[in-house]
Amino acid sequence: MRTAIELNELTKTYGQRRGLDGLTLQVRAGEVFGYLGPNGAGKSTTIRLLLDLIRPTSGTARVLGLDPRAGAVELHRRIGYLAGDFVVDGRQRAGECLAFLGGLRGGVPVARITELAARLELDLTARIKSLSKGNRQKVGIIQAFMHDPELLILDEPTSGLDPLVQQTFLDLVTEARTAGQTVFMSSHIMSEVEAVADRVAIIREGRLVATDTVTDLRSRSFLQVRLTFADPVRPEEFSVLPGVTDLVLDGTTLTCRVDGSPDPLVKAAARHTLTGLRADTQDLEELFHAYYTGHAA
C-alpha cells in the first residue's frame, strides 16, 4: 500500500527540550489520519518538519515519496496546508487574497473559490482585518482545499468555527477522501476526529503512544453500567463475574465497569427484577485521556 507520509525515528530538540523523540509513523495514501494530542505534545512540530519549515535534529521524513527539503518546491504545489496560526495580509479582501494564493499555485478557477466560500458562508468582499477569527479560519480552509491537493495537512482546522461550519468542514474532509486525497489532521477536538478519521495516532510529550483505527480504539473501551433492582441483591453475585470491576452497591442500585462482553452481567441481572438499566460507552475523548494519563493498556 502506498504511503503519503513516512517518518522514521524523527527527533527535534530545542536546546534542552525535545519537541519530538524518535517518532516513527506511516500515513497511507487516501486515508484520513487524525493526529491527537494536547497543546505542546509535538503535533505542530511534526507538521513543520513535514513542510520543511524547520529541520529535524535526527531521523528522516518522506512526504509523497519525496524528501521535504530536496522536494520542497514540488511538494508545496501538491499539498494543501492550514497552519494552526493562519495569518495573511489583513488589508486584502478575502476574495483577493484567495485569488492571489490560487495564482501562486498555478491558478485556481474562480468558480471553485466561490463554491467553497458559499458553503462556508464567507463574504469574499470583506477585508480580512474586519473578519472575526472564525471567518479568517474559513479563508484558511478555502486556501487549503481550493486546488484539490493530493495531501491536506491541517493543524487545528476548526479553531474558532461555529458548530454548523464545523460540520461543513467535516463534509469537505469526507469528500476529499472520496476523491482519493490524503488528509493529515492535527487536533485536540476528539469528536471531529472520530467523525471522519480512518486511523488515529496519539502523541504524548513528543512520543507516539498509540496508533490504531477508530473502530479498534473504541473496541477497547469499557461500559459504565448502572442497574437498579426492585429488591436488594448481594454484591458477591456480580463481583465475581468476568470483566466486572469497580463495583459499588448502594441500596438497590449497583454500578460497575465492564470490560469486554456484558453478557455475564446481563444474565446475572436477569435473575432479579430490574427497574432501571443504563450503560454508557467511552467516547474517543475518554479513550484519549486514558492513553495520555497512562491508565490504558
C-alpha positions as MATLAB code, in Angstrom:
seq = 'MRTAIELNELTKTYGQRRGLDGLTLQVRAGEVFGYLGPNGAGKSTTIRLLLDLIRPTSGTARVLGLDPRAGAVELHRRIGYLAGDFVVDGRQRAGECLAFLGGLRGGVPVARITELAARLELDLTARIKSLSKGNRQKVGIIQAFMHDPELLILDEPTSGLDPLVQQTFLDLVTEARTAGQTVFMSSHIMSEVEAVADRVAIIREGRLVATDTVTDLRSRSFLQVRLTFADPVRPEEFSVLPGVTDLVLDGTTLTCRVDGSPDPLVKAAARHTLTGLRADTQDLEELFHAYYTGHAA';
ca = [
       0.000    0.000    0.000;
       1.356    3.454   -0.919;
       2.253    5.814    1.873;
       1.707    9.556    1.765;
       3.816   10.275    4.861;
       6.586    8.131    6.304;
       8.542    9.156    9.402;
      11.437    7.156   10.800;
      12.951    7.926   14.225;
      12.210   11.625   13.708;
      13.630   13.760   16.511;
      13.606   17.507   17.049;
      15.216   19.222   20.019;
      15.010   22.848   21.100;
      18.022   23.260   23.360;
      17.338   21.062   26.374;
      13.718   20.476   25.385;
      12.570   17.764   22.998;
       9.762   18.573   20.590;
       9.798   15.076   19.069;
      11.537   11.981   20.352;
      12.133    9.192   17.833;
       8.758    9.413   16.077;
       8.102    6.580   13.618;
       4.802    6.798   11.742;
       3.180    5.952    8.404;
       0.134    7.596    6.836;
      -1.420    5.661    3.973;
      -2.359    7.353    0.733;
      -6.085    8.092    0.545;
      -6.870    7.923    4.257;
      -7.938   10.499    6.811;
      -5.404   10.354    9.613;
      -6.134   12.004   12.940;
      -3.137   13.214   14.921;
      -4.169   13.706   18.534;
      -2.557   15.365   21.483;
      -2.903   18.410   23.722;
      -1.017   21.641   23.169;
       2.730   21.103   23.471;
       2.640   17.381   22.649;
       4.561   17.820   19.377;
       1.790   17.996   16.777;
       2.767   21.337   15.224;
       6.461   20.409   15.365;
       5.677   17.296   13.304;
       3.805   19.328   10.706;
       6.548   21.955   10.412;
       9.087   19.188    9.819;
       6.874   17.676    7.102;
       6.778   21.037    5.319;
      10.500   21.804    5.811;
       9.633   24.881    7.853;
      12.082   23.539   10.441;
      14.749   20.855   10.126;
      14.969   17.640   12.188;
      17.735   17.045   14.695;
      17.854   13.427   13.534;
      15.725   10.880   11.709;
      14.058   11.046    8.306;
      10.760   12.083    6.754;
       9.274   11.298    3.332;
       6.205   13.112    2.056;
       4.519   11.865   -1.150;
       7.705    9.907   -1.744;
       9.956   12.977   -1.566;
      12.376   14.440    0.936;
      10.700   17.562    2.403;
      13.845   19.649    1.885;
      15.023   18.480   -1.542;
      11.479   18.247   -2.924;
      10.065   21.357   -1.228;
       9.043   23.228   -4.416;
       7.171   20.255   -5.887;
       5.645   19.257   -2.555;
       4.276   22.720   -1.857;
       2.330   22.514   -5.137;
       0.883   19.126   -4.212;
      -0.004   19.918   -0.582;
      -2.808   21.974    0.938;
      -1.699   23.370    4.298;
      -3.644   25.129    7.011;
      -1.439   26.429    9.810;
      -2.624   26.498   13.392;
      -1.907   30.235   13.393;
      -3.138   31.113    9.884;
      -2.194   34.734    9.102;
      -2.457   36.724    5.838;
      -2.398   40.407    4.837;
      -5.370   41.990    6.595;
      -5.636   44.815    4.053;
      -6.777   42.473    1.287;
     -10.346   41.442    0.665;
     -10.952   37.729    1.236;
     -11.573   37.090   -2.471;
      -8.426   38.992   -3.491;
      -6.323   37.050   -1.020;
      -7.638   33.694   -2.239;
      -7.156   34.661   -5.897;
      -3.555   35.659   -5.131;
      -2.835   32.402   -3.304;
      -4.515   30.467   -6.122;
      -2.232   32.205   -8.615;
       0.824   31.093   -6.654;
      -0.375   27.517   -7.137;
      -0.688   27.908  -10.899;
      -4.256   29.177  -10.935;
      -7.492   28.096   -9.280;
     -10.869   28.568  -11.029;
     -12.886   31.430   -9.566;
     -15.904   29.123   -9.510;
     -14.087   26.788   -7.133;
     -13.314   29.608   -4.694;
     -16.875   30.924   -4.928;
     -18.333   27.475   -4.298;
     -16.239   26.894   -1.169;
     -16.996   30.396    0.126;
     -20.720   29.805   -0.314;
     -20.578   26.504    1.546;
     -18.650   28.064    4.419;
     -20.740   31.270    4.361;
     -17.737   33.554    3.824;
     -18.178   37.051    2.379;
     -15.436   37.315   -0.245;
     -15.795   41.096   -0.445;
     -14.932   41.677    3.218;
     -11.461   42.863    4.174;
      -9.609   40.248    6.165;
      -8.771   42.628    9.017;
     -12.509   43.129    9.582;
     -13.240   39.406    9.835;
     -13.787   37.505   13.065;
     -11.394   34.690   13.998;
     -13.893   32.147   12.703;
     -14.226   33.872    9.333;
     -10.445   34.214    8.988;
     -10.267   30.485    9.634;
     -12.683   29.970    6.730;
     -10.217   31.787    4.452;
      -7.552   29.370    5.651;
      -9.729   26.334    4.979;
     -10.588   27.524    1.468;
      -6.949   28.174    0.521;
      -6.027   24.669    1.705;
      -8.793   22.877   -0.225;
      -9.257   25.023   -3.329;
      -6.576   23.464   -5.563;
      -7.632   19.848   -4.768;
      -4.195   18.819   -3.435;
      -3.007   15.223   -3.132;
      -2.281   15.767    0.545;
      -4.031   18.049    3.027;
      -2.104   18.908    6.191;
      -4.434   20.646    8.629;
      -3.308   21.960   12.010;
      -6.248   22.545   14.409;
      -8.503   23.255   11.398;
     -11.785   24.081   13.166;
     -10.400   26.604   15.628;
     -12.948   29.409   16.007;
     -15.629   27.842   13.798;
     -19.234   27.556   14.938;
     -20.781   24.040   15.036;
     -22.626   24.329   11.707;
     -19.465   25.392    9.865;
     -17.527   22.642   11.625;
     -19.912   20.148   10.051;
     -19.367   21.688    6.610;
     -15.620   21.339    7.150;
     -16.045   17.655    8.056;
     -18.069   17.201    4.862;
     -15.153   18.674    2.879;
     -12.767   16.220    4.525;
     -15.046   13.283    3.692;
     -15.322   14.448    0.083;
     -11.531   14.768   -0.142;
     -11.108   11.169    0.986;
     -13.718   10.011   -1.532;
     -11.706   11.787   -4.247;
      -8.575    9.854   -3.233;
      -6.862   12.679   -1.357;
      -4.960   12.066    1.872;
      -5.812   14.141    4.947;
      -3.433   14.521    7.894;
      -5.412   16.350   10.559;
      -3.909   17.507   13.833;
      -6.450   18.248   16.526;
      -7.294   18.104   20.209;
     -11.052   18.030   19.468;
     -11.847   14.334   19.616;
     -15.394   14.453   18.253;
     -14.338   15.853   14.875;
     -11.560   13.287   14.501;
     -13.888   10.466   15.499;
     -16.393   11.601   12.850;
     -14.055   11.377    9.844;
     -10.755    9.640   10.624;
      -9.840    6.166    9.379;
      -6.945    5.915   11.808;
      -5.618    7.985   14.657;
      -2.275    8.441   16.363;
      -1.966    9.681   19.926;
       1.199   11.629   20.761;
       2.456   12.342   24.256;
       5.426   14.575   25.064;
       6.867   14.066   21.585;
       6.464   10.290   21.619;
       3.918    8.094   19.885;
       1.607    6.483   22.428;
      -0.776    4.567   20.145;
      -1.790    4.189   16.510;
      -4.982    2.398   15.556;
      -8.268    2.610   13.704;
     -11.075    4.483   15.426;
     -13.095    1.240   15.389;
     -10.369   -0.734   17.159;
      -9.758    2.013   19.691;
     -13.448    2.047   20.500;
     -13.450   -1.761   20.819;
     -11.036   -1.341   23.732;
     -13.451    0.925   25.553;
     -15.425   -0.202   28.574;
     -19.039    0.116   29.664;
     -20.063    2.068   32.739;
     -23.204    0.239   33.897;
     -25.880    1.283   36.368;
     -28.507   -1.305   37.389;
     -31.487   -0.597   39.666;
     -33.298   -3.589   41.171;
     -36.748   -3.897   42.737;
     -35.237   -5.668   45.764;
     -31.780   -5.776   47.370;
     -29.161   -8.025   45.746;
     -25.903   -9.499   47.044;
     -22.779   -7.860   45.568;
     -20.975  -11.246   45.524;
     -23.268  -12.359   42.697;
     -21.762   -9.716   40.429;
     -18.241   -9.011   41.695;
     -17.034  -12.470   40.603;
     -18.252  -12.048   37.022;
     -15.591  -11.829   34.271;
     -14.806   -8.252   33.234;
     -16.728   -6.644   36.116;
     -14.714   -4.186   38.237;
     -15.244   -1.051   40.340;
     -18.497   -2.478   41.672;
     -20.470   -0.321   44.118;
     -23.818   -1.310   45.645;
     -25.901    1.500   47.140;
     -29.216    0.151   48.380;
     -30.832   -1.414   45.319;
     -28.614    0.413   42.799;
     -25.479   -1.284   41.509;
     -22.825    0.491   39.420;
     -19.789   -1.133   37.857;
     -17.351   -1.082   34.986;
     -17.495   -3.846   32.358;
     -14.513   -4.674   30.143;
     -15.379   -6.983   27.275;
     -18.741   -8.633   26.753;
     -21.575   -7.570   29.080;
     -23.304  -10.944   28.597;
     -22.391  -12.461   32.021;
     -23.599   -9.336   33.809;
     -26.862   -9.237   31.856;
     -27.578  -12.910   32.599;
     -26.857  -12.436   36.310;
     -29.074   -9.349   36.466;
     -31.877  -11.214   34.680;
     -32.281  -13.443   37.749;
     -33.735  -10.399   39.546;
     -36.422   -7.819   38.799;
     -34.844   -4.784   37.174;
     -36.449   -1.360   37.410;
     -33.716    0.548   35.623;
     -30.663    0.000   33.433;
     -28.118    2.388   31.962;
     -24.893    1.595   30.089;
     -22.541    4.315   28.805;
     -19.595    3.708   26.498;
     -16.427    5.776   26.365;
     -16.079    8.197   23.523;
     -12.764    8.846   21.767;
     -12.002   11.735   24.112;
     -12.202    9.495   27.162;
     -10.060    6.886   25.422;
      -7.523    9.552   24.554;
      -7.290   10.752   28.132;
      -6.910    7.165   29.323;
      -3.935    6.706   26.967;
      -2.488   10.085   27.763;
      -2.534    9.624   31.532;
      -1.150    6.110   31.229;
      -4.223    4.303   32.545;
      -4.933    2.325   29.382;
      -3.332   -0.975   28.497;
];
